[in-house]
Coordinates of C-alpha atoms and ligand atoms in Angstrom, one line a residue:
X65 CA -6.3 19.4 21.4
X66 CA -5.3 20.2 25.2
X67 CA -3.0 17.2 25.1
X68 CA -1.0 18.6 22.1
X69 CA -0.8 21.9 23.6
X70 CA 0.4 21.0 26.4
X71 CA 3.0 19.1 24.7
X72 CA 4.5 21.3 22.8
X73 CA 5.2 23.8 26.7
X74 CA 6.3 20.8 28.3
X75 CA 9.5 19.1 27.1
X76 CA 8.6 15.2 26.1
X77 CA 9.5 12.9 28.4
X78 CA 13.1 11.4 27.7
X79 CA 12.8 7.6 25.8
X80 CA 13.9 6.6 29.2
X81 CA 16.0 3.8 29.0
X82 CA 20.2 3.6 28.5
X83 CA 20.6 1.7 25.7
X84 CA 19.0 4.6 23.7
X85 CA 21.4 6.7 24.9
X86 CA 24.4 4.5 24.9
X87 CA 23.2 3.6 21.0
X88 CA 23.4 7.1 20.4
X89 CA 26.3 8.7 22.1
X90 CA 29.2 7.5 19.9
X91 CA 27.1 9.0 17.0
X92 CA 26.1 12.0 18.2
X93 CA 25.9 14.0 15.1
X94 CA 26.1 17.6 16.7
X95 CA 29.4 15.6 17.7
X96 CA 30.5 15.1 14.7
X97 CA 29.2 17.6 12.8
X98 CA 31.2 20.0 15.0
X99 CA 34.8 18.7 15.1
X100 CA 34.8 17.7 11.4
X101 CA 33.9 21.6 10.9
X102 CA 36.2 22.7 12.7
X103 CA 38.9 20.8 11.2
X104 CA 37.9 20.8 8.1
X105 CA 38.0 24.9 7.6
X106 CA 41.2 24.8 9.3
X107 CA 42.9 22.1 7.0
X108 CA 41.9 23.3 4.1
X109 CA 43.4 27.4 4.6
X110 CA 46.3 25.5 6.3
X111 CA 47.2 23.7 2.9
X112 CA 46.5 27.2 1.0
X113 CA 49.1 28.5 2.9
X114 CA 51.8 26.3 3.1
X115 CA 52.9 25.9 -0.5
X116 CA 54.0 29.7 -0.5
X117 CA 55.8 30.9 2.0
X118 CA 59.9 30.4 3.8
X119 CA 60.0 27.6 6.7
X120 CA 60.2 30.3 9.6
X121 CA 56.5 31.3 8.9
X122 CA 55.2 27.6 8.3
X123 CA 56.2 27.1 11.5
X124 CA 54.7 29.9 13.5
X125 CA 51.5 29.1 11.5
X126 CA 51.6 25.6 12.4
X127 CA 52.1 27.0 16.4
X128 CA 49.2 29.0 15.7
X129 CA 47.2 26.5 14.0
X130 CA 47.7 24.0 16.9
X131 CA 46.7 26.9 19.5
X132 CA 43.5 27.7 17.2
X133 CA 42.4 23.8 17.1
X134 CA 43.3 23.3 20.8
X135 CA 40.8 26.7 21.6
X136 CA 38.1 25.0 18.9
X137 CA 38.1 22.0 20.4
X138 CA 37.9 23.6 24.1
X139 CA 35.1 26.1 22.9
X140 CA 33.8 22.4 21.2
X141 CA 33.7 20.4 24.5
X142 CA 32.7 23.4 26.8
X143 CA 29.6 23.7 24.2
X144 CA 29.0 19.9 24.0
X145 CA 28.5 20.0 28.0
X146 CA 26.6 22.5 28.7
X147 CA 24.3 21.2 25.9
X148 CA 23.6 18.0 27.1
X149 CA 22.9 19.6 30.0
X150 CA 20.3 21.2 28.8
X151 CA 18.2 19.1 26.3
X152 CA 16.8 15.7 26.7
X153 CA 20.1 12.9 26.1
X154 CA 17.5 10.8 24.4
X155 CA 16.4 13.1 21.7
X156 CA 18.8 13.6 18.8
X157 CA 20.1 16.8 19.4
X158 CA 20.7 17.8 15.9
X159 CA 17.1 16.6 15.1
X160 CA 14.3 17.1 17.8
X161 CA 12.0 19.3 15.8
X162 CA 9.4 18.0 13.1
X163 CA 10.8 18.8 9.7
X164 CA 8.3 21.3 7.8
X165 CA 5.5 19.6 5.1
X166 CA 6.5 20.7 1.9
X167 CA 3.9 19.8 -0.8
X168 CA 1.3 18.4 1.1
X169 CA -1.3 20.7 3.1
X170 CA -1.3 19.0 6.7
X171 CA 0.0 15.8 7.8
X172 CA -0.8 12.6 6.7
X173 CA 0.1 9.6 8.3
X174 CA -0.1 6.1 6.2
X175 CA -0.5 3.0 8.7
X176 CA 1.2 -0.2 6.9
X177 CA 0.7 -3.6 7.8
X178 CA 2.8 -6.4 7.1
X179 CA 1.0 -9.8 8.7
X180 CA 3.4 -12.1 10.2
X181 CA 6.2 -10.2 9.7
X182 CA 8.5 -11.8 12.1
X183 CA 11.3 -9.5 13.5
X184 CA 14.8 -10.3 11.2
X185 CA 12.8 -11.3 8.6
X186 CA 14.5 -7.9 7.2
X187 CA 17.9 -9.6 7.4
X188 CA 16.9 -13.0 5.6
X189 CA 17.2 -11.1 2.0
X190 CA 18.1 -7.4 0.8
X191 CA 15.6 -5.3 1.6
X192 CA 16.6 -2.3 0.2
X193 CA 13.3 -0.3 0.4
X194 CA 12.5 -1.3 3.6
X195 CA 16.1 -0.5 4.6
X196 CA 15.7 3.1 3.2
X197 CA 12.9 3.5 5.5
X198 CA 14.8 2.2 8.5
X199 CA 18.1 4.1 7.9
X200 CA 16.3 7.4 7.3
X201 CA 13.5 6.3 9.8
X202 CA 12.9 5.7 13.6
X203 CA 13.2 2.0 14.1
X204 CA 12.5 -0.3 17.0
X205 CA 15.5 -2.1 17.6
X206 CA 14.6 -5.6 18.8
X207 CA 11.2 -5.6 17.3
X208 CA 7.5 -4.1 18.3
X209 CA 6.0 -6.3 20.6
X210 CA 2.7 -7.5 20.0
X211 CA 0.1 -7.9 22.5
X212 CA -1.3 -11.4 24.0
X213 CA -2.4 -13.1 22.2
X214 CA -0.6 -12.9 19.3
X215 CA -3.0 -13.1 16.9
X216 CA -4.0 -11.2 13.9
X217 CA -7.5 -9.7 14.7
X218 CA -6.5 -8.5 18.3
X219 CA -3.5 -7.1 17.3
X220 CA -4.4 -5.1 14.7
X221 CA -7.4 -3.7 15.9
X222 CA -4.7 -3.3 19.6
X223 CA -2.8 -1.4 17.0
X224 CA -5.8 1.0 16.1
X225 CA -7.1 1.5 19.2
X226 CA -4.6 1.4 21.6
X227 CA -6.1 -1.0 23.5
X228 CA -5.3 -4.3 25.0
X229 CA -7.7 -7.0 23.5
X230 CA -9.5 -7.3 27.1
X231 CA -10.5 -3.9 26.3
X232 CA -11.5 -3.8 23.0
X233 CA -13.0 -7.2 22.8
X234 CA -11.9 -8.8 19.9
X235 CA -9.6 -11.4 22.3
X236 CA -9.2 -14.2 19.7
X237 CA -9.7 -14.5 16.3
X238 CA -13.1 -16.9 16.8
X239 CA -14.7 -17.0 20.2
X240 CA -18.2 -17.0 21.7
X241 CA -20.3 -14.6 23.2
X242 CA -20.4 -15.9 27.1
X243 CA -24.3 -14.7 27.1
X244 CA -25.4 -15.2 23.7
X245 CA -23.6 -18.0 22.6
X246 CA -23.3 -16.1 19.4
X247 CA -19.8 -16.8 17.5
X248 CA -17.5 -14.1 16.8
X249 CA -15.2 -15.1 13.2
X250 CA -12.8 -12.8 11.3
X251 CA -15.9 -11.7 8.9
X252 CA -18.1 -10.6 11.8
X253 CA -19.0 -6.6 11.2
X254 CA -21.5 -6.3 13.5
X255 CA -20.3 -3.5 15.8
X256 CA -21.5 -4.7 19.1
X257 CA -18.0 -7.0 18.8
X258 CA -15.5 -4.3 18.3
X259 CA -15.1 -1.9 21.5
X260 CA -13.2 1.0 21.4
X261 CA -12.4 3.8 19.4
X262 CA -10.3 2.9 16.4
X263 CA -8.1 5.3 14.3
X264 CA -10.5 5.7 11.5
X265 CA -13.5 6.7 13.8
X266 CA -11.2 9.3 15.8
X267 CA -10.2 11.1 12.6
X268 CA -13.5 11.5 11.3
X269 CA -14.8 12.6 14.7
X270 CA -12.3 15.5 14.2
X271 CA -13.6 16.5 10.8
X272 CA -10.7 14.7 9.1
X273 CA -10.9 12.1 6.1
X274 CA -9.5 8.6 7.0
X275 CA -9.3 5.9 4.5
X276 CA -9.1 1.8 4.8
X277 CA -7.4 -0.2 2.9
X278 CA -8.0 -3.3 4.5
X279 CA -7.6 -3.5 8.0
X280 CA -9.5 -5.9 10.6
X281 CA -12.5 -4.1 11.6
X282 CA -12.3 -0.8 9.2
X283 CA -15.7 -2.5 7.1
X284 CA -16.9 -2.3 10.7
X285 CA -20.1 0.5 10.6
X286 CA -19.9 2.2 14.3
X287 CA -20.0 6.0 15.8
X288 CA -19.1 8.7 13.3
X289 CA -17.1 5.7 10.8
X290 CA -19.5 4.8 7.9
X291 CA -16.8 2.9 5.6
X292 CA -17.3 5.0 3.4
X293 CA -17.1 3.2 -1.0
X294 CA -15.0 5.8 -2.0
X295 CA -12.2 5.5 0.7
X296 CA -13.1 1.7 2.6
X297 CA -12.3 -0.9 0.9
X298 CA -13.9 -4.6 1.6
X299 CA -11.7 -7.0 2.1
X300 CA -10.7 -9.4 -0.4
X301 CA -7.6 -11.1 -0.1
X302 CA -7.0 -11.9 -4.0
X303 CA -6.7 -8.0 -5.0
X304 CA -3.1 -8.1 -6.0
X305 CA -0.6 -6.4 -3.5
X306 CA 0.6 -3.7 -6.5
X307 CA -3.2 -2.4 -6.8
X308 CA -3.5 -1.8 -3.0
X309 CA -0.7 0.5 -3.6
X310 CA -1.8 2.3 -6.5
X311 CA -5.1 2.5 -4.9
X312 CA -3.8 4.6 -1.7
X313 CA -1.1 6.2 -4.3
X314 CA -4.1 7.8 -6.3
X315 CA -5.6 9.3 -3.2
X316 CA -2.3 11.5 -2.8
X317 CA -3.7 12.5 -6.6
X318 CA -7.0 14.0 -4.9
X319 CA -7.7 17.8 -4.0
X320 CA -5.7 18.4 -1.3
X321 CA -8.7 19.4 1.1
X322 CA -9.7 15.8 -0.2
X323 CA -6.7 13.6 0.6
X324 CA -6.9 11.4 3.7
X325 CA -5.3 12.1 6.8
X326 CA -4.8 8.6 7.8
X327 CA -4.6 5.6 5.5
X328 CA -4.0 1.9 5.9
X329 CA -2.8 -0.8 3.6
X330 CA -2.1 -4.1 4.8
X331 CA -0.8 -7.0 3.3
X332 CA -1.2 -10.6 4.0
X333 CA 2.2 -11.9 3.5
X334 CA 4.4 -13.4 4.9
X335 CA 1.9 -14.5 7.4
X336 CA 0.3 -16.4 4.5
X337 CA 3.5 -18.9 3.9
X338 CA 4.5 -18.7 7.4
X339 CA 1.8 -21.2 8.2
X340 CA 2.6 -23.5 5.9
X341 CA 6.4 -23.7 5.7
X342 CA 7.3 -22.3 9.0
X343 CA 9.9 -18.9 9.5
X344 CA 12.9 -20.8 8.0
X345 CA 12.2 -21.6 4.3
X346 CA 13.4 -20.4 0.7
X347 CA 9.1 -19.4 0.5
X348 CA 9.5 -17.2 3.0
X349 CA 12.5 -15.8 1.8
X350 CA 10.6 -14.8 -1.5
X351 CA 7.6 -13.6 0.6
X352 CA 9.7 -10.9 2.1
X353 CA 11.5 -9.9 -0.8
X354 CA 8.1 -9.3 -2.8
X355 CA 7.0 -6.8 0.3
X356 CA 10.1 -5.2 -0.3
X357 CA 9.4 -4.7 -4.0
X358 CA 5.8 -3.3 -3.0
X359 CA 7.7 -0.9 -0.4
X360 CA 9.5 0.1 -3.4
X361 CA 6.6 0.9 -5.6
X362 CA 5.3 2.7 -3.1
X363 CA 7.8 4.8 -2.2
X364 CA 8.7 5.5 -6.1
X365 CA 5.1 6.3 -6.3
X366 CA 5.7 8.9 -3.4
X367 CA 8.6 10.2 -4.7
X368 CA 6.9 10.7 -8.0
X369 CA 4.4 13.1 -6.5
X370 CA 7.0 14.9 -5.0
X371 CA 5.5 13.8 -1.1
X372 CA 8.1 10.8 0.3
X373 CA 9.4 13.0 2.3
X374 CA 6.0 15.0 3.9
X375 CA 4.0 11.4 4.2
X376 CA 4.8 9.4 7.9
X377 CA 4.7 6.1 7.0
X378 CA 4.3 3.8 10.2
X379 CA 5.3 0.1 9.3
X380 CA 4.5 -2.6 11.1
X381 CA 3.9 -6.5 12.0
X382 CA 1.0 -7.8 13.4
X383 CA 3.1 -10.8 15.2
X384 CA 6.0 -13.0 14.4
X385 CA 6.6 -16.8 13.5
X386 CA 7.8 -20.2 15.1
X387 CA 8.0 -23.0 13.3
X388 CA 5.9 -26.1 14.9
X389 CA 6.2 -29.9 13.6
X390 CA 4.5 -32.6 14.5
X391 CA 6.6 -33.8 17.6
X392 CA 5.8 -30.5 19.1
X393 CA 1.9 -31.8 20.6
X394 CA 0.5 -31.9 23.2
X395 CA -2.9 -34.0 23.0
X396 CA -6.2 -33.0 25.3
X397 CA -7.2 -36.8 25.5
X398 CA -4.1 -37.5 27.1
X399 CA -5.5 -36.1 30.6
X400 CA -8.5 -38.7 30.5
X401 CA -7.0 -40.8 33.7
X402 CA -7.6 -37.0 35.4
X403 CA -10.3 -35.7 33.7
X404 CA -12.3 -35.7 30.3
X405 CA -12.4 -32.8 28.7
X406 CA -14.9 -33.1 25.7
X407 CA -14.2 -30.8 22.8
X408 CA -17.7 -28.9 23.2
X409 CA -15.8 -27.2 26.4
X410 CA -13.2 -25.8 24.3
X411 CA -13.1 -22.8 22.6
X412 CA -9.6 -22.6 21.1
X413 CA -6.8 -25.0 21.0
X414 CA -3.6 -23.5 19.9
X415 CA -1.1 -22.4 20.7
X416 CA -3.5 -20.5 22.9
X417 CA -6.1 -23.2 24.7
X418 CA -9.3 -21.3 25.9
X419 CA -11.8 -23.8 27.8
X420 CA -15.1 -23.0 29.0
X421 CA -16.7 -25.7 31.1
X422 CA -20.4 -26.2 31.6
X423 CA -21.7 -24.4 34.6
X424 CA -21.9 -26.7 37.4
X425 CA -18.1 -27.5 37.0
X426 CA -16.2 -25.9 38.9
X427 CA -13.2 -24.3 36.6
X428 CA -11.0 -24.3 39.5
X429 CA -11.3 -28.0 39.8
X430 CA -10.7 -28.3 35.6
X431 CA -7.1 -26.5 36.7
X432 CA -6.2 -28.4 39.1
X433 CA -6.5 -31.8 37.3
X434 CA -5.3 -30.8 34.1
X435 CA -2.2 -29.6 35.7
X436 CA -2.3 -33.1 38.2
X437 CA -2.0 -35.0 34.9
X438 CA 0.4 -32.4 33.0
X439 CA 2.8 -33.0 35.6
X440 CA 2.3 -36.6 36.4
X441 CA 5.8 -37.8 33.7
X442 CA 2.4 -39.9 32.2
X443 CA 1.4 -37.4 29.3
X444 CA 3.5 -36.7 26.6
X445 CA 4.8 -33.0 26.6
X446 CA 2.8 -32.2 29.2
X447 CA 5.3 -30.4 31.0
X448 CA 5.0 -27.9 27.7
X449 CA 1.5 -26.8 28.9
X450 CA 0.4 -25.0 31.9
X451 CA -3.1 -24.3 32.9
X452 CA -4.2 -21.1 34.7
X453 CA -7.4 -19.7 36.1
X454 CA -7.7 -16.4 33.6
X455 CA -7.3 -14.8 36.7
X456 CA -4.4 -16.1 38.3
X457 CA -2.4 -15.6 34.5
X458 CA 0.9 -13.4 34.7
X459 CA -0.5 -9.1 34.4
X460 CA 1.7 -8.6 31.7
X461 CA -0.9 -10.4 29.3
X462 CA -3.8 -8.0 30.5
X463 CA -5.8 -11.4 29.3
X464 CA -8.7 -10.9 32.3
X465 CA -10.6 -8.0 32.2
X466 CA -13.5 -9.5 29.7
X467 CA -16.0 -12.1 30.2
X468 CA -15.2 -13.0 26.5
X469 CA -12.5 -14.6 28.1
X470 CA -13.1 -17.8 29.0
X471 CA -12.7 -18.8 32.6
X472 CA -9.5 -21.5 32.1
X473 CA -6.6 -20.4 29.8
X474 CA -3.5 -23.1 28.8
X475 CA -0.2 -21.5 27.5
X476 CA 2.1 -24.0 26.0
X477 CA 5.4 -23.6 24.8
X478 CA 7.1 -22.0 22.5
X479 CA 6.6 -24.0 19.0
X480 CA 4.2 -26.5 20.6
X481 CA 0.6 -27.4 19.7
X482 CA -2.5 -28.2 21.4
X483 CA -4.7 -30.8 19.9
X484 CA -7.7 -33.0 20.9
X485 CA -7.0 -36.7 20.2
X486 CA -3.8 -38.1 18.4
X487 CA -4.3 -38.6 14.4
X488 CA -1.7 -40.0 11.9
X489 CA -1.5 -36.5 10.2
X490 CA 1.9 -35.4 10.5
X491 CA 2.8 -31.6 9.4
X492 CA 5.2 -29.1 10.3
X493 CA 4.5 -25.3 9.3
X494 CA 4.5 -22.3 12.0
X495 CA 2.2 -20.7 14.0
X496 CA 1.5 -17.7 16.3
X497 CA -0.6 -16.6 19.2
X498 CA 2.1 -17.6 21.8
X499 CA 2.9 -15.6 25.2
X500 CA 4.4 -12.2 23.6
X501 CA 7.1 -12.5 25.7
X502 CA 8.5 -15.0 23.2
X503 CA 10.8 -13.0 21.3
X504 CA 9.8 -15.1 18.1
X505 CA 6.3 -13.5 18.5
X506 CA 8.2 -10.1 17.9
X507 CA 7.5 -8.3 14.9
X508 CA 8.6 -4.9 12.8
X509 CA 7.8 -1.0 13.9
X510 CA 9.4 1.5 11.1
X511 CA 8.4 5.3 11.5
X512 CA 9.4 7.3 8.6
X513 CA 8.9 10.9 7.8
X514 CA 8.4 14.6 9.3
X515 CA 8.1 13.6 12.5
X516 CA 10.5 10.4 12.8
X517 CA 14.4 11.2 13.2
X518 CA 16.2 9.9 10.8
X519 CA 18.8 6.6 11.7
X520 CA 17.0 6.5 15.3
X521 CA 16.4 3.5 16.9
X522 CA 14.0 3.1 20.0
X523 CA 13.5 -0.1 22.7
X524 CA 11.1 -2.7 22.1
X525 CA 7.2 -1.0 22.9
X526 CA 3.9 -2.9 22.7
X527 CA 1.8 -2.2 20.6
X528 CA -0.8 -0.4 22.3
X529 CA 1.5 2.8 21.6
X530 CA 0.4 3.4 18.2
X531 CA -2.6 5.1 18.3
X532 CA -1.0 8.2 20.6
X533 CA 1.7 8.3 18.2
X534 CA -0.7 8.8 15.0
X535 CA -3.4 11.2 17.3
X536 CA -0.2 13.0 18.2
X537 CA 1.0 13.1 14.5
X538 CA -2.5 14.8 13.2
X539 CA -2.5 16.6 16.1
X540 CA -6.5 15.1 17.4
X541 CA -7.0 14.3 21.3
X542 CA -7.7 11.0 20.8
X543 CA -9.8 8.2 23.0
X544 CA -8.8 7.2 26.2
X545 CA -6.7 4.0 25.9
X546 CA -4.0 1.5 27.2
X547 CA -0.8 3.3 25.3
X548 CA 1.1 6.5 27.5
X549 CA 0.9 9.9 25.2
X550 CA 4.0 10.6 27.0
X551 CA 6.4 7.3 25.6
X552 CA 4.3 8.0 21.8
X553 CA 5.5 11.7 22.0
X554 CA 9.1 10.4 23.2
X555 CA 9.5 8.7 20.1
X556 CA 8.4 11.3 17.8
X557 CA 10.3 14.9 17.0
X558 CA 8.6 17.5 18.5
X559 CA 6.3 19.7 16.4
X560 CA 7.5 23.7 16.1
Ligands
ZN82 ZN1 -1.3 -16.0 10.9

């Protein structure tokens, strides 16, 4: 609660960088609004006029016309700098303030995923309903960055928690437990896996109803978050998309002291067909126009209830796409001559390579060979992999603080695959998991409603920024986490 207070006395930091402002500029609608005013109520008496009286008087009224616009346009300007002076260049400065719930009781925000939904997927087909949200939406405008690596299970539970996986410990989407040995999958739900706070827990801790409509770790039982029947759903990926969404339509249908404050619905596609065909194929093409048909169903469902416009949808992308074929590998057995690496020291292959060698071998020395051999011209594509100590890999990836990690961590290329031995199999598809610096890793972030300006676009953020902007949205103080509440406030409009 202090954290929203305090918000709302001190102006939001501006979305600091220019091309926000440059994007905006041009368009400035107080801009716009304000000269084709003034024009326009000065055209349209001038034309009243005219037809009636001698040429003398047309004249003098045309003088006068010309001094009135020339004063408009001065009072215009003079206006126009002194108020961006005074208010934030980033923020829109026709539309800064939240715009007031109409139907619904407090605000609900509705947390849609969209797995694999690679950044200018949007473009490959009409999207009309996904459009709508954009145009009348906030929109990052090269793509929400997802965290590394860029996997499913991390980033979405990233996305819910604010935190990088390091920190909330789901850092792959199977890995071992360092003292255990036990083996983390994507149906593990015991909680001792998943660190951190997610969304759903916060917003019951505040007295508040959350419901789950898929989501990696929502059937998770920890804190105050019992997945509840009524409003957790377990997962099953064959429930058709169309009854997730009349699912989480009915709940708008609920008393309104009984309607959630923060839903999710996710969707596996076009994650799903990404793997097999790759970004770049007619499957894919379909995959994204069917989300779009869903949008629209929802959104018609919304609209029905008379609540489109009082429910902040967030839509996002776990990750992007790249295609991979078979030319693209890089193969483990290949560095024999330097050093054998048997397959009980790995823990993941690709794209992201996690090896964790008995103790007694010193990791450092693992490194050091690999790379020898990698960079010897002898192994094919080798200069397409790079080994690092988890320690010595590049900050940005906040890939070190856990000792889920394992100790040696290989990034290869973009498109390129790690494998064991060589095999006759030959397959090309896509994949994900890469550095997120690779823009093909990119994915969607769409804010739409009360407290998104409409036709706004933002820079590229990671991830981690999500869960400020929803805490800030249902105005909770939520858990301490990797995202800035100052940069999730910045990209919402202020509440009155
Ligand atoms: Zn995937």
């Amino acid at each position: 609660m202090g954290m929203d207070s305090l918000s709302i006395l001190t102006p939001t930091k501006p979305i600091t960088t220019s091309p926000v402002t440059s994007e905006e500029d041009p368009t400035n609608p107080s801009t716009a609004l304000l000269s084709s005013s003034s024009t326009s109520t000065i055209s349209s008496s001038s034309s009243s006029t005219f037809s009636h009286k001698p040429t003398t008087t047309i004249l003098f009224i045309a003088l006068a016309l010309i001094t009135c616009i020339a004063v408009a346009a001065s009072i215009a300007f003079a206006f126009l700098f002194f108020a961006s002076i005074n208010t934030p260049k980033s923020s829109n400065s026709i539309e800064s303030i939240a715009r007031p719930l109409v139907k619904l009781k407090s605000p609900v925000v509705l947390l849609i995923s969209s797995d694999g939904f690679r950044f200018g997927y949007q473009f490959k087909t009409p999207t009309p309903n996904i459009g709508r949200l954009i145009a009348n939406g906030t929109e990052a405008e090269t793509g929400l960055i997802p965290v590394f690596p860029t996997l499913t299970f991390p980033n979405h539970y990233s996305i819910v928690t604010g935190l990088y996986p390091a920190y909330h410990g789901i850092i792959n989407n199977y890995f071992n437990d360092p003292i255990t040995g036990e083996g983390f999958s994507m149906k593990s739900h015991e909680s001792h896996w998943w660190l951190g706070e997610p969304l759903w827990q916060t917003v019951v801790n505040h007295g508040l109803i959350a419901s789950t409509y898929f989501w990696p770790g929502s059937e998770v039982i920890k804190g105050s978050w019992n997945c509840p029947e009524k409003f957790c759903q377990q997962y099953n990926g064959s429930v058709p998309f169309d009854d997730r969404v009349d699912t989480v339509l009915g709940y708008f249908d609920l008393p309104s002291n009984e309607i959630p404050s923060f839903m999710t619905l996710y969707f596996e596609d076009p994650d799903h067909q990404g793997h097999k065909v790759g970004p770049d194929d007619p499957e894919i093409t379909e995959a994204v126009a069917n989300i779009d048909r869903v949008i629209g169903k929802l959104i018609q469902g919304l609209e029905k209830r008379g609540i489109f416009e009082d429910v902040n949808i967030i839509m996002v992308g776990d990750h992007g796409m790249v295609g991979t074929c078979d030319k693209k590998l890089v193969f483990v057995e290949d560095l024999a001559p330097w050093i054998d690496i048997p397959a009980s020291w790995i823990q993941s292959y690709t794209p992201l390579l996690s090896i964790k060698p008995p103790a007694g071998v010193s990791a450092s020395d693992v490194v050091a060979k690999m790379m020898e051999g990698l960079r010897s011209g002898k192994v094919k594509n080798g200069m397409r992999l790079k080994m690092y100590l988890k320690k010595d890999l590049p900050d940005r990836l906040h890939y070190f603080e856990s000792d889920r990690i394992p100790p040696i961590i290989g990034l290869v290329e973009e498109g390129f695959k790690v494998e064991q031995k060589t095999s006759k199999r030959q397959e090309c598809g896509g994949a994900h998991g890469y550095d997120n610096a690779f823009f093909s890793m990119r994915t969607i972030f769409i804010g739409h409603g009360p407290q998104f300006a409409r036709g706004r676009k933002v820079p590229s953020f990671e991830n981690v920024q999500i869960y400020n902007m929803v805490t800030s949205i249902l105005k909770i103080q939520g858990a301490s986490n990797n995202g800035t509440a100052s940069f999730a406030k910045s990209v919402l409009l202020q509440t009155p």
